[in-house]
Short mmCIF file of C-alpha atoms in Angstrom, two decimals:
data_model
loop_
_atom_site.label_atom_id
_atom_site.label_comp_id
_atom_site.label_asym_id
_atom_site.label_seq_id
_atom_site.Cartn_x
_atom_site.Cartn_y
_atom_site.Cartn_z
CA MET A 193 0.00 0.00 0.00
CA LEU A 194 1.07 3.57 -0.68
CA LEU A 195 -0.20 6.78 0.84
CA GLY A 196 -2.49 8.70 -1.48
CA ILE A 197 -2.61 5.94 -4.11
CA ASP A 198 -5.93 4.21 -4.78
CA PRO A 199 -5.53 0.52 -3.77
CA LEU A 200 -7.00 -0.51 -7.15
CA LEU A 201 -3.78 0.75 -8.73
CA THR A 202 -1.68 -2.40 -8.47
CA ALA A 203 2.07 -2.46 -9.02
CA ASP A 204 1.64 -3.83 -12.56
CA LEU A 205 -0.91 -1.16 -13.42
CA LEU A 206 1.18 1.66 -11.91
CA HIS A 207 4.15 0.42 -13.92
CA ALA A 208 2.11 0.55 -17.14
CA LEU A 209 0.73 4.02 -16.35
CA ARG A 210 4.22 5.35 -15.57
CA ALA A 211 5.73 3.78 -18.69
CA MET A 212 3.13 5.42 -20.96
CA GLY A 213 4.11 8.57 -22.79
CA HIS A 214 2.08 11.54 -24.01
CA GLY A 215 -0.48 10.35 -26.53
CA ASP A 216 -0.39 6.72 -25.42
CA ALA A 217 -3.74 5.20 -24.54
CA ILE A 218 -4.96 2.76 -21.92
CA ALA A 219 -8.25 0.90 -22.30
CA ILE A 220 -10.45 -0.01 -19.35
CA VAL A 221 -12.78 -2.80 -20.41
CA ASP A 222 -15.55 -4.96 -19.02
CA ALA A 223 -15.56 -8.69 -18.34
CA ASN A 224 -17.06 -9.51 -21.76
CA PHE A 225 -14.42 -7.67 -23.78
CA PRO A 226 -11.99 -9.84 -25.83
CA ALA A 227 -9.00 -8.30 -24.05
CA THR A 228 -6.40 -11.02 -24.50
CA ALA A 229 -6.90 -11.04 -28.26
CA ASN A 230 -6.58 -7.26 -28.52
CA THR A 231 -3.47 -6.27 -26.58
CA ARG A 232 0.21 -6.79 -25.90
CA ARG A 233 -0.08 -5.70 -22.24
CA LEU A 234 -2.99 -6.93 -20.15
CA VAL A 235 -3.71 -6.17 -16.51
CA VAL A 236 -6.62 -8.24 -15.19
CA LEU A 237 -8.46 -6.91 -12.13
CA PRO A 238 -11.68 -8.94 -11.89
CA GLY A 239 -12.56 -7.62 -8.44
CA CYS A 240 -13.49 -4.11 -9.54
CA ASP A 241 -15.86 -2.37 -11.90
CA ALA A 242 -14.87 -0.14 -14.80
CA SER A 243 -16.12 3.07 -13.16
CA ALA A 244 -14.00 2.53 -10.05
CA MET A 245 -11.02 1.75 -12.26
CA LEU A 246 -11.54 4.90 -14.35
CA ARG A 247 -11.74 6.98 -11.17
CA ALA A 248 -8.54 5.39 -9.82
CA ILE A 249 -6.60 5.85 -13.07
CA LEU A 250 -7.72 9.46 -13.47
CA SER A 251 -6.48 10.14 -9.93
CA VAL A 252 -2.89 9.75 -11.19
CA LEU A 253 -3.00 10.03 -15.01
CA PRO A 254 -3.25 13.39 -16.79
CA VAL A 255 -5.57 13.30 -19.79
CA ASP A 256 -4.46 14.67 -23.15
CA ASP A 257 -5.68 18.24 -23.54
CA PHE A 258 -4.28 18.55 -27.07
CA ILE A 259 -7.13 16.47 -28.52
CA ALA A 260 -10.89 17.00 -28.47
CA HIS A 261 -11.76 13.58 -27.04
CA PRO A 262 -9.13 12.14 -24.69
CA LEU A 263 -11.71 9.57 -23.57
CA THR A 264 -13.49 7.29 -26.02
CA THR A 265 -16.31 4.82 -25.41
CA MET A 266 -17.90 2.13 -27.56
CA GLN A 267 -21.21 2.96 -29.24
CA VAL A 268 -24.18 0.68 -28.72
CA VAL A 269 -24.52 -1.65 -31.69
CA GLY A 270 -27.59 -0.61 -33.69
CA ASP A 271 -28.19 2.53 -31.59
CA PRO A 272 -25.10 4.78 -31.63
CA ASP A 273 -26.90 7.61 -29.81
CA ALA A 274 -27.84 5.46 -26.80
CA VAL A 275 -26.04 6.13 -23.52
CA PRO A 276 -25.65 2.95 -21.46
CA PRO A 277 -25.52 3.35 -17.65
CA ALA A 278 -21.76 2.67 -17.55
CA VAL A 279 -21.08 5.39 -20.14
CA ALA A 280 -23.27 7.87 -18.24
CA GLU A 281 -21.20 7.12 -15.14
CA PHE A 282 -17.93 7.53 -17.10
CA ARG A 283 -19.11 10.99 -18.22
CA MET A 284 -19.72 12.04 -14.62
CA ILE A 285 -16.30 10.76 -13.53
CA ALA A 286 -14.49 12.39 -16.47
CA GLY A 287 -16.05 15.79 -15.78
CA GLU A 288 -14.64 18.40 -18.13
CA ALA A 289 -12.48 15.99 -20.14
CA GLY A 290 -13.86 15.51 -23.65
CA MET A 291 -15.47 12.16 -24.34
CA GLY A 292 -16.23 10.75 -27.76
CA SER A 293 -17.56 7.43 -28.97
CA VAL A 294 -16.84 5.10 -31.87
CA GLU A 295 -18.50 2.03 -33.31
CA ARG A 296 -17.58 -1.38 -31.93
CA HIS A 297 -15.01 -2.50 -34.52
CA GLU A 298 -13.27 0.87 -34.45
CA PHE A 299 -13.11 0.59 -30.66
CA TYR A 300 -11.48 -2.84 -31.02
CA ARG A 301 -8.95 -1.36 -33.46
CA LEU A 302 -8.13 1.44 -31.02
CA THR A 303 -7.62 -1.04 -28.17
CA ARG A 304 -5.16 -3.01 -30.30
CA GLU A 305 -3.15 0.22 -30.65
CA ALA A 306 -3.42 1.05 -26.92
CA PHE A 307 -0.39 0.78 -24.66
CA ALA A 308 -2.30 -1.55 -22.34
CA ILE A 309 -5.73 -2.91 -21.48
CA VAL A 310 -7.10 -3.18 -17.95
CA GLN A 311 -9.82 -5.83 -17.86
CA THR A 312 -12.21 -5.40 -14.97
CA GLY A 313 -14.88 -7.74 -13.68
CA ASP A 314 -17.61 -5.30 -14.69
CA ARG A 315 -20.58 -7.17 -16.16
CA ARG A 316 -22.43 -4.09 -17.38
CA LEU A 317 -22.69 -3.93 -21.15
CA TYR A 318 -20.54 -1.27 -22.84
CA ALA A 319 -18.44 -0.62 -19.70
CA ASN A 320 -15.43 0.15 -21.92
CA VAL A 321 -13.43 3.37 -22.18
CA ILE A 322 -10.09 4.37 -23.65
CA VAL A 323 -8.08 7.15 -21.98
CA THR A 324 -5.31 9.03 -23.80
CA LYS A 325 -2.47 10.22 -21.58
CA GLY A 326 -1.52 13.88 -21.51
CA VAL A 327 1.40 15.76 -20.03
CA ILE A 328 2.19 17.16 -16.59
CA ARG A 329 3.21 20.77 -16.89
CA ALA A 330 5.82 22.38 -14.64
#
């Protein structure tokens, strides 16, 4: 345990977050997501939900303010304007950070390009979000 660090941020996850550079992305995905098939670096944390993980990661990771949508979610198949409960919660957690959405296969492509994937035990549908890392200014 470390002071001031959310206990959901394991050593492996903190290592990945620290190793990321500006513009690198990390995906937080639900239990149904095909994570192993879509990444080189996988951190599996089945004991938490995606919202708690997003909150923990955003407590230490700056989001990219050079792009319009540093957070990206997956659109509902057949209803791209729908806002699933998990996505509504992500929006509240993200606050002022811009959030966009893409269709399912584009989301899969983006996760394959991500630095790492964190797979949670979240069983809510569409509990998936990609966060692009920003910079810490002096």
